[in-house]
Short mmCIF file of C-alpha atoms in Angstrom, two decimals:
data_model
loop_
_atom_site.label_atom_id
_atom_site.label_comp_id
_atom_site.label_asym_id
_atom_site.label_seq_id
_atom_site.Cartn_x
_atom_site.Cartn_y
_atom_site.Cartn_z
CA ALA A 1 5.62 5.88 -8.56
CA GLN A 2 4.86 2.30 -7.46
CA SER A 3 1.56 0.61 -7.19
CA VAL A 4 -0.06 -2.77 -6.72
CA THR A 5 -3.43 -4.19 -7.90
CA GLN A 6 -4.92 -7.14 -5.97
CA LEU A 7 -7.32 -8.94 -8.24
CA GLY A 8 -10.46 -9.95 -6.24
CA SER A 9 -11.35 -8.48 -2.74
CA HIS A 10 -12.88 -11.76 -1.73
CA VAL A 11 -11.43 -15.38 -2.47
CA SER A 12 -13.21 -18.55 -0.96
CA VAL A 13 -11.68 -21.95 -1.03
CA SER A 14 -12.35 -25.21 0.52
CA GLU A 15 -10.14 -26.53 3.32
CA GLY A 16 -7.34 -28.57 1.51
CA ALA A 17 -7.65 -26.79 -1.80
CA LEU A 18 -5.16 -24.52 -3.42
CA VAL A 19 -4.92 -20.88 -2.45
CA LEU A 20 -4.07 -18.32 -5.26
CA LEU A 21 -4.08 -14.66 -4.36
CA ARG A 22 -3.27 -12.33 -7.21
CA CYS A 23 -1.17 -9.36 -7.34
CA ASN A 24 0.13 -7.23 -10.18
CA TYR A 25 2.64 -4.41 -9.66
CA SER A 26 3.54 -1.33 -11.28
CA SER A 27 7.19 -0.02 -10.82
CA SER A 28 9.56 2.21 -12.97
CA VAL A 29 12.47 0.72 -11.01
CA PRO A 30 13.34 -2.84 -9.87
CA PRO A 31 10.67 -3.34 -7.18
CA TYR A 32 10.78 -4.74 -3.79
CA LEU A 33 7.54 -6.87 -3.13
CA PHE A 34 5.76 -8.15 0.03
CA TRP A 35 2.81 -10.01 1.16
CA TYR A 36 1.45 -9.21 4.66
CA VAL A 37 -1.36 -11.04 6.45
CA GLN A 38 -4.11 -9.47 8.77
CA TYR A 39 -5.86 -11.86 11.11
CA PRO A 40 -9.24 -10.27 12.59
CA ASN A 41 -8.56 -7.56 15.01
CA GLN A 42 -4.81 -7.69 14.66
CA GLY A 43 -2.11 -5.67 12.93
CA LEU A 44 -0.53 -6.90 9.66
CA GLN A 45 2.43 -9.33 9.93
CA LEU A 46 4.98 -10.10 7.20
CA LEU A 47 4.39 -13.31 5.33
CA LEU A 48 7.30 -12.92 2.81
CA LYS A 49 9.35 -10.50 0.97
CA TYR A 50 11.09 -10.48 -2.75
CA THR A 51 14.29 -8.47 -3.06
CA SER A 52 15.61 -9.85 -6.05
CA ALA A 53 17.63 -12.64 -4.68
CA ALA A 54 15.48 -15.33 -5.93
CA THR A 55 12.17 -15.16 -7.91
CA LEU A 56 10.42 -18.01 -5.88
CA VAL A 57 10.20 -16.60 -2.49
CA LYS A 58 9.02 -18.92 0.50
CA GLY A 59 7.26 -17.47 3.37
CA ILE A 60 5.72 -18.55 6.76
CA ASN A 61 2.85 -20.87 7.30
CA GLY A 62 3.42 -22.75 4.01
CA PHE A 63 2.91 -19.77 1.59
CA GLU A 64 5.32 -18.74 -1.34
CA ALA A 65 5.09 -16.18 -4.29
CA GLU A 66 6.75 -16.05 -7.44
CA PHE A 67 8.02 -12.88 -9.01
CA LYS A 68 7.37 -12.85 -12.73
CA LYS A 69 8.93 -9.77 -14.48
CA SER A 70 7.35 -10.59 -17.81
CA GLU A 71 3.84 -10.54 -16.13
CA THR A 72 4.50 -8.00 -13.73
CA SER A 73 2.95 -10.28 -10.95
CA PHE A 74 3.72 -11.49 -7.63
CA HIS A 75 0.71 -13.91 -6.86
CA LEU A 76 0.67 -15.79 -3.43
CA THR A 77 0.11 -19.54 -3.29
CA LYS A 78 -0.44 -22.35 -0.89
CA PRO A 79 -1.06 -25.87 -2.01
CA SER A 80 -3.37 -26.71 0.78
CA ALA A 81 -5.62 -24.31 2.56
CA HIS A 82 -6.19 -24.64 6.56
CA MET A 83 -9.04 -23.00 8.35
CA SER A 84 -6.38 -20.96 10.18
CA ASP A 85 -5.49 -19.22 6.91
CA ALA A 86 -8.64 -17.27 6.82
CA ALA A 87 -7.44 -13.49 6.99
CA GLU A 88 -6.93 -10.57 4.76
CA TYR A 89 -3.78 -10.57 2.75
CA PHE A 90 -2.18 -7.33 1.61
CA CYS A 91 0.45 -7.12 -1.36
CA ALA A 92 2.75 -4.41 -1.13
CA VAL A 93 5.52 -2.69 -3.19
CA SER A 94 8.47 -0.60 -2.62
CA ALA A 95 11.32 0.86 -4.86
CA SER A 96 14.71 -0.61 -4.46
CA GLY A 97 17.58 1.51 -3.43
CA GLY A 98 17.82 3.62 -0.26
CA TYR A 99 14.86 4.30 2.01
CA GLN A 100 11.52 3.95 0.24
CA LYS A 101 7.93 3.92 1.64
CA VAL A 102 5.94 0.80 1.06
CA THR A 103 2.69 1.14 -0.88
CA PHE A 104 0.03 -1.42 0.05
CA GLY A 105 -2.75 -2.90 -2.27
CA THR A 106 -6.48 -2.89 -1.27
CA GLY A 107 -6.34 -6.42 0.28
CA THR A 108 -8.03 -9.90 -0.46
CA LYS A 109 -10.17 -11.50 2.11
CA LEU A 110 -9.60 -15.31 2.06
CA GLN A 111 -12.46 -17.39 3.47
CA VAL A 112 -11.71 -21.09 3.82
CA ILE A 113 -14.75 -23.39 3.79
CA PRO A 114 -14.91 -26.54 5.81
CA ASN B 1 7.32 -9.03 24.36
CA ALA B 2 5.13 -6.14 23.82
CA GLY B 3 6.32 -4.91 20.34
CA VAL B 4 4.20 -2.07 19.18
CA THR B 5 1.62 -0.82 21.35
CA GLN B 6 -1.36 1.54 20.62
CA THR B 7 -3.68 3.39 23.02
CA PRO B 8 -6.58 3.78 22.87
CA LYS B 9 -7.89 0.84 21.12
CA PHE B 10 -11.46 2.53 20.41
CA ARG B 11 -12.60 6.07 20.54
CA VAL B 12 -15.69 7.98 19.50
CA LEU B 13 -15.39 11.60 18.97
CA LYS B 14 -17.76 14.36 17.91
CA THR B 15 -16.82 16.58 14.79
CA GLY B 16 -14.58 19.26 15.94
CA GLN B 17 -12.90 17.44 18.97
CA SER B 18 -9.46 16.84 19.21
CA MET B 19 -7.44 13.68 20.37
CA THR B 20 -4.18 12.02 20.37
CA LEU B 21 -3.14 8.55 19.57
CA LEU B 22 -0.16 7.07 21.35
CA CYS B 23 2.28 4.68 19.54
CA ALA B 24 5.10 3.03 21.75
CA GLN B 25 7.59 0.48 20.47
CA ASP B 26 10.28 -1.21 22.71
CA MET B 27 12.45 -2.68 19.73
CA ASN B 28 14.70 0.44 19.60
CA HIS B 29 13.45 1.02 16.09
CA GLU B 30 14.46 4.04 14.01
CA TYR B 31 11.58 4.16 11.69
CA MET B 32 7.87 4.72 12.73
CA TYR B 33 4.73 5.09 10.80
CA TRP B 34 1.06 5.88 10.89
CA TYR B 35 -1.36 4.39 8.57
CA ARG B 36 -4.94 4.44 8.14
CA GLN B 37 -7.22 1.43 7.03
CA ASP B 38 -10.52 1.79 5.16
CA PRO B 39 -12.62 -0.60 3.33
CA GLY B 40 -11.38 -1.26 -0.10
CA MET B 41 -8.68 1.19 0.20
CA GLY B 42 -5.82 -0.75 2.03
CA LEU B 43 -3.62 0.98 4.05
CA ARG B 44 -2.46 4.44 3.37
CA LEU B 45 0.48 6.24 4.99
CA ILE B 46 -0.33 9.39 6.95
CA HIS B 47 3.06 10.52 8.43
CA TYR B 48 6.25 8.69 9.28
CA SER B 49 9.50 9.33 11.20
CA VAL B 50 12.98 8.14 10.27
CA GLY B 51 14.35 9.00 13.74
CA GLU B 52 13.75 11.07 16.96
CA GLY B 53 12.75 14.56 16.51
CA THR B 54 12.09 14.08 12.81
CA THR B 55 8.66 13.61 10.98
CA ALA B 56 7.63 13.42 7.29
CA LYS B 57 4.30 13.67 5.46
CA GLY B 58 3.01 10.60 3.87
CA GLU B 59 0.31 10.10 1.15
CA VAL B 60 -2.70 11.55 3.37
CA PRO B 61 -1.44 14.04 5.87
CA ASP B 62 -4.15 16.53 5.83
CA GLY B 63 -6.00 16.94 9.12
CA TYR B 64 -3.16 15.04 11.15
CA ASN B 65 0.03 16.07 12.80
CA VAL B 66 2.58 13.99 14.55
CA SER B 67 5.50 14.10 16.82
CA ARG B 68 8.52 12.17 17.81
CA LEU B 69 9.90 13.71 20.96
CA LYS B 70 11.35 10.20 22.17
CA LYS B 71 12.61 7.31 19.96
CA GLN B 72 10.21 4.84 21.29
CA ASN B 73 7.03 7.17 20.84
CA PHE B 74 5.30 8.44 17.83
CA LEU B 75 1.92 10.29 18.47
CA LEU B 76 -0.73 11.35 15.91
CA GLY B 77 -2.96 14.27 16.71
CA LEU B 78 -6.37 15.21 15.12
CA GLU B 79 -6.92 18.85 16.02
CA SER B 80 -10.34 18.96 14.63
CA ALA B 81 -11.82 15.75 13.85
CA ALA B 82 -14.07 15.24 10.82
CA PRO B 83 -16.24 12.33 9.84
CA SER B 84 -14.00 11.61 7.06
CA GLN B 85 -11.48 10.61 9.58
CA THR B 86 -13.39 7.65 10.81
CA SER B 87 -11.13 4.82 10.17
CA VAL B 88 -8.92 2.07 11.73
CA TYR B 89 -5.49 3.61 12.44
CA PHE B 90 -2.36 1.53 12.66
CA CYS B 91 1.22 2.31 14.04
CA ALA B 92 4.23 0.44 12.58
CA SER B 93 7.80 0.39 13.15
CA SER B 94 10.82 -0.79 11.38
CA GLY B 95 14.73 -1.00 11.86
CA LEU B 96 17.54 0.90 10.32
CA GLY B 97 16.98 -0.29 6.71
CA GLY B 98 13.21 1.20 6.74
CA ALA B 99 10.09 -0.51 5.50
CA THR B 100 11.99 -1.56 2.36
CA ASN B 101 14.70 -3.64 3.82
CA GLU B 102 13.23 -4.56 7.26
CA LYS B 103 9.68 -5.69 7.93
CA LEU B 104 7.22 -3.61 9.37
CA PHE B 105 5.91 -4.53 12.82
CA PHE B 106 2.31 -3.35 13.30
CA GLY B 107 0.32 -2.49 16.56
CA SER B 108 -3.32 -3.78 16.89
CA GLY B 109 -4.89 -0.85 15.66
CA THR B 110 -7.27 2.07 16.96
CA GLN B 111 -10.90 2.07 15.82
CA LEU B 112 -11.86 5.83 15.49
CA SER B 113 -15.24 7.00 14.83
CA VAL B 114 -16.18 10.70 14.28
CA LEU B 115 -19.71 11.43 14.56
#
């Protein structure tokens, strides 16, 4: 079975500061890893996806994540936070190979302080 | 470009009442999913469908039923609502590769309160 753990249910950063949202995964087989974002009163949208092609994955809106097998981590970063980045971010994992369900983490709410 | 549309957006039920949530997608997607979102628990999969006429149980299927009579629609039913089913419900869909190989497209959610 696959699972993800998101460290910190709430993260606050100043506008222009580095954003770092942490995600650790557990998987018995090579995983597919995802970051989704949820803006207030909306459904989730895919930010980026890791599927073993490259360990550093670039997503939309300037976000990127690095897959580190030795640390079983897939942390999400952005060099400079914008006010529009305030949202809830979900890490998710799925087993590679064939159709597999996606399991979501508990989410991290990002607050950006002006 | 509608994408995934959920109706209704809000609903209040009394314990024991029944209701159906409707999800419609216009992207010709094979896979459709129902999730519930609860504070501190992320999204949990209730039921999913890999094609018209098929359904399968997810992580938390008890108390819910689903049907996929038409490819574009996925219905979630609560036969006898309980307060524990108070939640925000999201429908999602994805293409032929499923949730792993294709991104999930989500609706905007249904806020359900069971009193």
